PDB file of C-alpha atoms in Angstrom:
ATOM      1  CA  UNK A   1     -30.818  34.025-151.835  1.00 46.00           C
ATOM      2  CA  UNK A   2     -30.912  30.427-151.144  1.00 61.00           C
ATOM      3  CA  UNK A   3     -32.210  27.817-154.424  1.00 69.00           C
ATOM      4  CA  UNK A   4     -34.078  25.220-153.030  1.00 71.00           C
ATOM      5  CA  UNK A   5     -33.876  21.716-155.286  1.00 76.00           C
ATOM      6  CA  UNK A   6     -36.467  20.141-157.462  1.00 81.00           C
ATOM      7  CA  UNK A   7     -37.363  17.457-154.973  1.00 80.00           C
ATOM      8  CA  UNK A   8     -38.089  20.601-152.281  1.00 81.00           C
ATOM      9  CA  UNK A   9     -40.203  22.460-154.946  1.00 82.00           C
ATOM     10  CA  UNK A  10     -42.128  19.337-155.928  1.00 84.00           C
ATOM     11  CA  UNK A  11     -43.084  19.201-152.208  1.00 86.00           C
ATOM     12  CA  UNK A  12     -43.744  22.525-151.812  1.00 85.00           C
ATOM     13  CA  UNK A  13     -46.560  22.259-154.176  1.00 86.00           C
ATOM     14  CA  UNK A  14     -48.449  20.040-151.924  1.00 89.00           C
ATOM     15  CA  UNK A  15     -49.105  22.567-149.602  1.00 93.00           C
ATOM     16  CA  UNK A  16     -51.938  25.028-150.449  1.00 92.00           C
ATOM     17  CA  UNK A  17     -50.729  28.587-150.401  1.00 92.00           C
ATOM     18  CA  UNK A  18     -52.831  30.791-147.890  1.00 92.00           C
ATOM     19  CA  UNK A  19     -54.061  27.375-145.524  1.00 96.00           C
ATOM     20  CA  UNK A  20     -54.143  26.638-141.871  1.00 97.00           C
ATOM     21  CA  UNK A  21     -54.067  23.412-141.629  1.00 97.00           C
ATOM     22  CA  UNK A  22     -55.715  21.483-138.812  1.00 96.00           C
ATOM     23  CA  UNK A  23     -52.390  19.733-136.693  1.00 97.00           C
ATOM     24  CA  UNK A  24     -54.128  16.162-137.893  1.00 96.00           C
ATOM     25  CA  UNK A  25     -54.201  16.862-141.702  1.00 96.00           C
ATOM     26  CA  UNK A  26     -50.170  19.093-140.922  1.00 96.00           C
ATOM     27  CA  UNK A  27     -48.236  15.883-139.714  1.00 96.00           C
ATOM     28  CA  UNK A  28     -50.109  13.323-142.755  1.00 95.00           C
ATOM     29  CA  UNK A  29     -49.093  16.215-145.023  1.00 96.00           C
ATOM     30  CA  UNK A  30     -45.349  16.094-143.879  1.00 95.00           C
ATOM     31  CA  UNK A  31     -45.553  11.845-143.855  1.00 93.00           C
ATOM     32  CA  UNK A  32     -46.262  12.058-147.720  1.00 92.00           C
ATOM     33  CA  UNK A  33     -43.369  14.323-148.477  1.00 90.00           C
ATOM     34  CA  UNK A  34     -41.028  12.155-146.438  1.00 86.00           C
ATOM     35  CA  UNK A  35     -38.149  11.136-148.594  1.00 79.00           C
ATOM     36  CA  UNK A  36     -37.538   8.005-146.711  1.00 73.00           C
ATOM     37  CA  UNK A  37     -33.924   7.829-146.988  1.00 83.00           C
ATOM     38  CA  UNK A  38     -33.398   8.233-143.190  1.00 90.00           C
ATOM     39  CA  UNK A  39     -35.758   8.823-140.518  1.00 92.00           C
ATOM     40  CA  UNK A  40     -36.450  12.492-140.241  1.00 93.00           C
ATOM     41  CA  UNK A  41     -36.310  14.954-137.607  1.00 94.00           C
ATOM     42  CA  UNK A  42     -40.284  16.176-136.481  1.00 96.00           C
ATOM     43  CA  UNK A  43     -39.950  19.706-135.696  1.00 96.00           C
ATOM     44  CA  UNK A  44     -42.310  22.185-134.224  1.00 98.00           C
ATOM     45  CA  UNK A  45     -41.867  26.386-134.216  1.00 97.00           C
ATOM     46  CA  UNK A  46     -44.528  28.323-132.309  1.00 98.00           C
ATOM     47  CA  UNK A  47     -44.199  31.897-132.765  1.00 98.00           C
ATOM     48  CA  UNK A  48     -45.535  33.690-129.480  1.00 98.00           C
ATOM     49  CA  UNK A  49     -46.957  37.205-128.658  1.00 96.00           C
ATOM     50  CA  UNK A  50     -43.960  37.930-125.675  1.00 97.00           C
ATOM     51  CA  UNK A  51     -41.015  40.307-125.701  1.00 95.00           C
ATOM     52  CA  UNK A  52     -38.875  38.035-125.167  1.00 93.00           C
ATOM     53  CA  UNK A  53     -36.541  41.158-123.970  1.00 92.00           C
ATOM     54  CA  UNK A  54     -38.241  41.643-120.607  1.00 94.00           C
ATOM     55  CA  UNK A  55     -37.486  39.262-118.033  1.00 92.00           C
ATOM     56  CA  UNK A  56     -41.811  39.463-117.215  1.00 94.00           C
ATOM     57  CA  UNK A  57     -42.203  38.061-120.510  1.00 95.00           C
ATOM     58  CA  UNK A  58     -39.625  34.894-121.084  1.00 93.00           C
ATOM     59  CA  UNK A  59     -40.736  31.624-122.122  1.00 94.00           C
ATOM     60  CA  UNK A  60     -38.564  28.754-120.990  1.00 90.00           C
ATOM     61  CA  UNK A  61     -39.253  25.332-119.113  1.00 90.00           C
ATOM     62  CA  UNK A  62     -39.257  21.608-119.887  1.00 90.00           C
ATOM     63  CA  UNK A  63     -41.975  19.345-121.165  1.00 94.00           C
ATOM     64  CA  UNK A  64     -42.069  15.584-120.534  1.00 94.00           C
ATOM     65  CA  UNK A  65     -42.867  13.854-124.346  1.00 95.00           C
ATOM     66  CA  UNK A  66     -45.223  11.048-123.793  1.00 95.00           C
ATOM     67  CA  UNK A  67     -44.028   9.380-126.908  1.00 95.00           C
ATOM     68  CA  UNK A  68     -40.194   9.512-126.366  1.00 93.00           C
ATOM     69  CA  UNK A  69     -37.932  11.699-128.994  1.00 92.00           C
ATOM     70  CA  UNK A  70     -37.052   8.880-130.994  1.00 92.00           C
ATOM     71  CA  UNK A  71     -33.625   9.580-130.668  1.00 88.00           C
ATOM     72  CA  UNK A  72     -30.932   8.196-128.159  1.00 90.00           C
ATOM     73  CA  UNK A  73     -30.068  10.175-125.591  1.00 92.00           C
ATOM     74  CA  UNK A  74     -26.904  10.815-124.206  1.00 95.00           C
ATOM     75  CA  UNK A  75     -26.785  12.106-120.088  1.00 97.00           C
ATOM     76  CA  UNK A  76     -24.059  13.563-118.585  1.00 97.00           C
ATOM     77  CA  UNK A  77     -24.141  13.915-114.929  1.00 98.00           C
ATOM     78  CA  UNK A  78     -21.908  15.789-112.439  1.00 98.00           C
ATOM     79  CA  UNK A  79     -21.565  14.474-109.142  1.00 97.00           C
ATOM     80  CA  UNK A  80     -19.327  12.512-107.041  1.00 97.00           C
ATOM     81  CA  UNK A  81     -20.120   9.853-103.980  1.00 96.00           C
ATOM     82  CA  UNK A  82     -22.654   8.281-103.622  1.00 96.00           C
ATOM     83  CA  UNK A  83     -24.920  10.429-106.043  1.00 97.00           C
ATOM     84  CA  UNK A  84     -22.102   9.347-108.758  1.00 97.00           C
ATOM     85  CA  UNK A  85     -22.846   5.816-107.886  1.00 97.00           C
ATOM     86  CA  UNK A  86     -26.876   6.688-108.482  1.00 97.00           C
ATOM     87  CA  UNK A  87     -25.967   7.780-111.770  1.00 97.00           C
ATOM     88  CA  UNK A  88     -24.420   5.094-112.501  1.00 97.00           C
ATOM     89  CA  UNK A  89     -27.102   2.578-111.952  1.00 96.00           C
ATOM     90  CA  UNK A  90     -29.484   4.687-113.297  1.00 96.00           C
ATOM     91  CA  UNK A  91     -28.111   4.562-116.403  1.00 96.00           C
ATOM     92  CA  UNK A  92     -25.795   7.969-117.061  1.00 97.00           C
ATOM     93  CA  UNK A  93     -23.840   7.865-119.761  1.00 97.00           C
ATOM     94  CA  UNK A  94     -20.992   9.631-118.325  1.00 97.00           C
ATOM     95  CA  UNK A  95     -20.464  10.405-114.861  1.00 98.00           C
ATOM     96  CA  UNK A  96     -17.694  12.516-113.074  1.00 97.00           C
ATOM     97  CA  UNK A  97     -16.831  15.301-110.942  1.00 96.00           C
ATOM     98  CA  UNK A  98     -13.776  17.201-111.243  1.00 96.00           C
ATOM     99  CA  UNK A  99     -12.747  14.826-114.015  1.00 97.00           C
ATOM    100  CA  UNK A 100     -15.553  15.499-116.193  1.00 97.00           C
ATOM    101  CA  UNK A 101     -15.581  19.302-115.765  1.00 97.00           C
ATOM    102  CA  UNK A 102     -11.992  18.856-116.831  1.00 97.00           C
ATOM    103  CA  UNK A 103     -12.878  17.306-119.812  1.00 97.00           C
ATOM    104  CA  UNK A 104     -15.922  19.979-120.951  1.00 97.00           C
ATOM    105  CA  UNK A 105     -13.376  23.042-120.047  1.00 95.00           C
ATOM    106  CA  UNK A 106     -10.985  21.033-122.898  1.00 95.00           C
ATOM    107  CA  UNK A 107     -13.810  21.327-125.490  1.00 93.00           C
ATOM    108  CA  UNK A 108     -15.308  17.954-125.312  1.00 96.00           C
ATOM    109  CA  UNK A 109     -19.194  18.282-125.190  1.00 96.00           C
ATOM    110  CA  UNK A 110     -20.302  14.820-126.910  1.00 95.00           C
ATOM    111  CA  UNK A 111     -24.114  14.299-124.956  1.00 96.00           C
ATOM    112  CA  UNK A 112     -27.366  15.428-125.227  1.00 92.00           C
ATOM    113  CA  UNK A 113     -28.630  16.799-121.696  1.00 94.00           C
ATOM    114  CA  UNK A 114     -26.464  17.219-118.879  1.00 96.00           C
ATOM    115  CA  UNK A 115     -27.255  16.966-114.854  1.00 97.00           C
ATOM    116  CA  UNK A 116     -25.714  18.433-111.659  1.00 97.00           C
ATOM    117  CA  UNK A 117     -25.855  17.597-108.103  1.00 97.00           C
ATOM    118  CA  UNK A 118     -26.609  20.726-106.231  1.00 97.00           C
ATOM    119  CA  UNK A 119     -23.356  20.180-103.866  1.00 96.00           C
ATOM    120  CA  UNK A 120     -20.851  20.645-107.332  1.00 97.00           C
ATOM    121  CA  UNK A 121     -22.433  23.129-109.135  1.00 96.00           C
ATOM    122  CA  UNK A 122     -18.865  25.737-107.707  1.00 95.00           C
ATOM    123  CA  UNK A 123     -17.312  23.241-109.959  1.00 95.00           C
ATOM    124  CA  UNK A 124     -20.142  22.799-113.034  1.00 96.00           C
ATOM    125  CA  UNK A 125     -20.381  26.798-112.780  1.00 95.00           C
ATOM    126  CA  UNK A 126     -17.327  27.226-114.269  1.00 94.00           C
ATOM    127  CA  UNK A 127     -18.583  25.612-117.610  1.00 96.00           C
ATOM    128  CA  UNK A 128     -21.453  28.566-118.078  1.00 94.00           C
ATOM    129  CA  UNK A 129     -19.854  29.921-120.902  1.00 94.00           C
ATOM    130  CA  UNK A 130     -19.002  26.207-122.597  1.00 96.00           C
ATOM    131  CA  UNK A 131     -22.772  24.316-121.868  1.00 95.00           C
ATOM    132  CA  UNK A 132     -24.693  27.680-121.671  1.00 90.00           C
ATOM    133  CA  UNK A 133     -24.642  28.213-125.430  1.00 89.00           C
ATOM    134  CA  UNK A 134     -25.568  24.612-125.957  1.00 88.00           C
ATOM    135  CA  UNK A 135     -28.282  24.950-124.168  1.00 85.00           C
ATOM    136  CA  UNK A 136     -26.366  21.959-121.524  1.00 92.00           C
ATOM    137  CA  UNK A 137     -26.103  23.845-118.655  1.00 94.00           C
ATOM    138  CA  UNK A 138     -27.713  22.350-116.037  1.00 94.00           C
ATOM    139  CA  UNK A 139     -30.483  24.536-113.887  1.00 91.00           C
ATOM    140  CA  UNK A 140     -32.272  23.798-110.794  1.00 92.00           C
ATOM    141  CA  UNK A 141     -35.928  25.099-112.803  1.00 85.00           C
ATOM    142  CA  UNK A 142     -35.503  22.642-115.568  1.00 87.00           C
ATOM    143  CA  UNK A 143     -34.722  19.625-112.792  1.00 90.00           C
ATOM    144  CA  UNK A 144     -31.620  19.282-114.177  1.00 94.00           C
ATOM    145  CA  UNK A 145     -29.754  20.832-110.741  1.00 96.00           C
ATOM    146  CA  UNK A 146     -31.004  17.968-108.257  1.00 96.00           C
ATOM    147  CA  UNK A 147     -30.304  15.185-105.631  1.00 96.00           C
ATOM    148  CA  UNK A 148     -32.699  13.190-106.957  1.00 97.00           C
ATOM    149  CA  UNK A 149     -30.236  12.316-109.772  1.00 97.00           C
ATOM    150  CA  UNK A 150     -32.171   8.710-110.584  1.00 96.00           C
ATOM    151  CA  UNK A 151     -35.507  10.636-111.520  1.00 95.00           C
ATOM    152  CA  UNK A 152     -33.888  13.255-113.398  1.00 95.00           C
ATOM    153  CA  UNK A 153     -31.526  10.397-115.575  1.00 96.00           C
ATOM    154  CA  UNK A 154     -34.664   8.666-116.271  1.00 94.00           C
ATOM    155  CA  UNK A 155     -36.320  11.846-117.661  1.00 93.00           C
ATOM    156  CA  UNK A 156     -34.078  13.063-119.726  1.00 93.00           C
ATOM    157  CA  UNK A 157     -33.689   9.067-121.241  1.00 93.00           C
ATOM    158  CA  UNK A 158     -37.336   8.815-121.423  1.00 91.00           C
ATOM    159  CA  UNK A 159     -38.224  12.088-123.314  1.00 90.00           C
ATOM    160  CA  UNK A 160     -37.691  15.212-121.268  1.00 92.00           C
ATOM    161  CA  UNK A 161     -36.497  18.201-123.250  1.00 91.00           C
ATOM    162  CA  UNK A 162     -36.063  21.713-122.265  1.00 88.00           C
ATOM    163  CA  UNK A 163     -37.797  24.680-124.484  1.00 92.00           C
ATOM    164  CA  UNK A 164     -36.857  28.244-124.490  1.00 90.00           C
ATOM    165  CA  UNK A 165     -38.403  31.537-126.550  1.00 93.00           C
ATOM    166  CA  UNK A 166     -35.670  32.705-128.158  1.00 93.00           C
ATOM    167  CA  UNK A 167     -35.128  36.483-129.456  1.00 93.00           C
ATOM    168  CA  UNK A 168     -37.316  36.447-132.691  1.00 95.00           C
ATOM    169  CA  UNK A 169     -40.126  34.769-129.914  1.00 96.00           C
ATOM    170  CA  UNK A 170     -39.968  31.716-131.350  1.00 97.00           C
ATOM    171  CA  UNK A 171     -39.673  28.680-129.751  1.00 97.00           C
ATOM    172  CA  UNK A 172     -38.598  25.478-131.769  1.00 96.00           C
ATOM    173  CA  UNK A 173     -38.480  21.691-130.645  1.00 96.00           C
ATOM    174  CA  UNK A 174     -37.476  18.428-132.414  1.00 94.00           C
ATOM    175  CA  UNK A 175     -40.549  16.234-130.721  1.00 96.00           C
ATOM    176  CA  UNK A 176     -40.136  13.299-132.713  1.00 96.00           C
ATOM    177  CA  UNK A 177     -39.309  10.986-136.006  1.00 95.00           C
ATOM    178  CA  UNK A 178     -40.622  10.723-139.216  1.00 94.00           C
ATOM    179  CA  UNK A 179     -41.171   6.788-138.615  1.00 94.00           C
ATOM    180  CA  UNK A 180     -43.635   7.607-135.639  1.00 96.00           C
ATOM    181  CA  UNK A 181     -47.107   6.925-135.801  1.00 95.00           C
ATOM    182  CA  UNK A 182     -49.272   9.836-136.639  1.00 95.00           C
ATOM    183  CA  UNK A 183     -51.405   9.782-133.603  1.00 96.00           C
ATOM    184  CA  UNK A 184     -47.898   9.078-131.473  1.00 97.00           C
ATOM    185  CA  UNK A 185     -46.525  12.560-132.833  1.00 97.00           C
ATOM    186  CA  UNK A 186     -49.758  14.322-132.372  1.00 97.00           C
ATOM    187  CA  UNK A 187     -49.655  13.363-128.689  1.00 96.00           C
ATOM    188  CA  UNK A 188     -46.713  14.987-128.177  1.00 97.00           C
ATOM    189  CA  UNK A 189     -47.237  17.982-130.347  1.00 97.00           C
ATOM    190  CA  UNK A 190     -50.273  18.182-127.572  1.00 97.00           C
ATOM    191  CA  UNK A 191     -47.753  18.015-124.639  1.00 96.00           C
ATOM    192  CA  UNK A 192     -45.988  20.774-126.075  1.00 97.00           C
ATOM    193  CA  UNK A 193     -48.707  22.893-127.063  1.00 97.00           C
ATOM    194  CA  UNK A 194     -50.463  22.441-123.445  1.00 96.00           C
ATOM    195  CA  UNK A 195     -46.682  23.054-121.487  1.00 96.00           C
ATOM    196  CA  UNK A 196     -46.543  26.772-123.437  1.00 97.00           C
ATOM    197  CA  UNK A 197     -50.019  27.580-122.821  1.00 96.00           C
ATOM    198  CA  UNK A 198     -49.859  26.973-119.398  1.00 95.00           C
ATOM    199  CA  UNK A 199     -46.403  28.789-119.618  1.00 95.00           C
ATOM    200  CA  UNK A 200     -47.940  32.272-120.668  1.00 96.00           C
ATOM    201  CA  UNK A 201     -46.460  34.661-118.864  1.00 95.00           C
ATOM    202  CA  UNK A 202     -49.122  36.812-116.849  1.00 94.00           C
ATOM    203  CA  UNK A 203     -47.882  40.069-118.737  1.00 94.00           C
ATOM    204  CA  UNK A 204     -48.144  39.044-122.484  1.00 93.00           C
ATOM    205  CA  UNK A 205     -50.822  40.875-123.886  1.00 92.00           C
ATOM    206  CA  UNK A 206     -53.044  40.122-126.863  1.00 93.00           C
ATOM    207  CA  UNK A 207     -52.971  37.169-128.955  1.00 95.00           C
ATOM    208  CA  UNK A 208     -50.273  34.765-127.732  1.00 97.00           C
ATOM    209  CA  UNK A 209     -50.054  31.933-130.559  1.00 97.00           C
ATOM    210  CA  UNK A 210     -49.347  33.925-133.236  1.00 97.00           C
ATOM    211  CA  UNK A 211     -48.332  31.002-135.436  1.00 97.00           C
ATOM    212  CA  UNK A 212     -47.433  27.432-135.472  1.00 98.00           C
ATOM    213  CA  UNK A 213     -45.237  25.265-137.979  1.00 98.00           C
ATOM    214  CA  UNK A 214     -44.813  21.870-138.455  1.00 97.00           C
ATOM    215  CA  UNK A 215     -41.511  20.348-140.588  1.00 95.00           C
ATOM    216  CA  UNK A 216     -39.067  18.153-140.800  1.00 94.00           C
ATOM    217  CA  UNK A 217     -35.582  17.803-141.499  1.00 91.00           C
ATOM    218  CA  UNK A 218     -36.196  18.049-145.279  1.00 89.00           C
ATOM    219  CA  UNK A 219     -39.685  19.420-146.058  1.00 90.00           C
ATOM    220  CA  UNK A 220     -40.994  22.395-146.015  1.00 92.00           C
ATOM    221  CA  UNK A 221     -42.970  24.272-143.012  1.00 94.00           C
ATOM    222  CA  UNK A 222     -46.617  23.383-142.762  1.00 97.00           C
ATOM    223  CA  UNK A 223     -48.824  26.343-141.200  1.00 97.00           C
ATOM    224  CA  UNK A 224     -50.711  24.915-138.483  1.00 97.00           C
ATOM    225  CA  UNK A 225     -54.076  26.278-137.145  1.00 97.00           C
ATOM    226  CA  UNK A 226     -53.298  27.668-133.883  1.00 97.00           C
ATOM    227  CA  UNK A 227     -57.046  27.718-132.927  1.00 95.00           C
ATOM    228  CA  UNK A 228     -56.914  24.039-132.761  1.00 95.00           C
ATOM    229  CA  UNK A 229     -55.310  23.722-128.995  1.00 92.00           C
ATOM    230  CA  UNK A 230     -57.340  20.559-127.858  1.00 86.00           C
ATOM    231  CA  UNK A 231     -58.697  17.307-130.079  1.00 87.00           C
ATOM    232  CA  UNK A 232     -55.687  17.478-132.144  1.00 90.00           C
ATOM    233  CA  UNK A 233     -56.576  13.982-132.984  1.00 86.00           C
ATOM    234  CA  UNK A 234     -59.582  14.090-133.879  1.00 84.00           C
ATOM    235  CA  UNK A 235     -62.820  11.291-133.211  1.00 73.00           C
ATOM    236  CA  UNK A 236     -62.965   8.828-136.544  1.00 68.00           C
ATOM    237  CA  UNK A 237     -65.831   9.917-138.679  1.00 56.00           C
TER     238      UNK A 237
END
């Protein structure tokens, strides 16, 4: 069994044993234990009420982060022509056709979202069992397989990320950085929360937020009151 430190057990302490915590009160708790050393990782886990098994009851989509991910994101885009040229001015970081799927099939895999145009995805298909893992591979319901390659470059740059229940039914996203404002990550903890909700799949049954955590890269989880789906910031007293 894994020993935590004394610096995770002194923050541990902080959080009441038993408590929900409204999302307002969760994210100042996880400020105070922020070590300050680097800038943090803000991490969400929703636990839902699906079998993720059945294909009726899968979770998966993208949400657009109003506040950015605080992070820099690296785009790789597939396409050649003139759609390689829109890449190119739209800022990609790395743009290729043949070439690039070349590259990925000989390991390399250094970005953070990747994009297709629809007329080389013969090519990109080969790379299923490379980017699929990864959670790279680019798919025509996330936006990521499109023509429209300048819209979907400025997404992904500008705070796009992709979600997906996994087989425990959780679903976990990074939505931000410890050096955020607390009203900035509560914004997008509201994008999030709003995206699954309207996400529910018509044949989950019963209660479908079953529980919510809130964390960073080294505190512990904070339970979250799942009850608490709008006002997360609340009106000042």
């Amino acid at each position: 069994m894994k020993k935590h430190g004394k610096k995770y057990r002194n923050k541990l302490e902080k959080i009441e044993p038993g408590k929900l915590y409204h999302p307002y009160d969760a994210v100042g708790l996880i400020q105070e234990m922020a070590e300050g050393s680097f800038d943090e990782t803000f991490e969400v886990a929703v636990r839902l009420g699906v079998d993720p098994r059945r294909a009726d009851q899968m979770v998966r989509g993208t949400v657009m982060l109003p506040r950015g991910t605080g992070k820099t994101v690296r785009v790789a885009v597939f396409a050649i022509g003139e759609k390689a040229a829109e890449a190119e001015k739209a800022g990609a970081d790395f743009v290729g056709g043949e070439d690039l799927v070349e590259k990925v099939k000989g390991g390399w895999t250094d970005f953070d979202a990747a994009i297709a145009a629809p007329d080389v995805m013969s090519m990109v298909g080969r790379l299923g069992k490379i980017l699929g893992p990864r959670g790279l591979m680019p798919n025509p319901k996330s936006g990521t397989v499109t023509f429209d390659i300048e819209k979907a470059v400025g997404d992904a740059k500008g705070g796009k990320i992709e979600y997906r229940v996994d087989k425990q039914a959780n679903v976990h996203l990074a939505i931000g950085k410890m050096s955020f404002d607390r009203e900035d990550l509560l914004d997008n903890y509201a994008a999030v929360l709003e995206e699954l909700i309207k996400a529910r799949p018509a044949a989950a049954k019963g209660r479908y937020l079953k529980s919510i955590t809130f964390s960073s890269t080294m505190s512990p989880g904070v339970p979250v009151d799942t009850t608490v789906t709008r006002d997360v910031i609340p009106e000042p007293a």
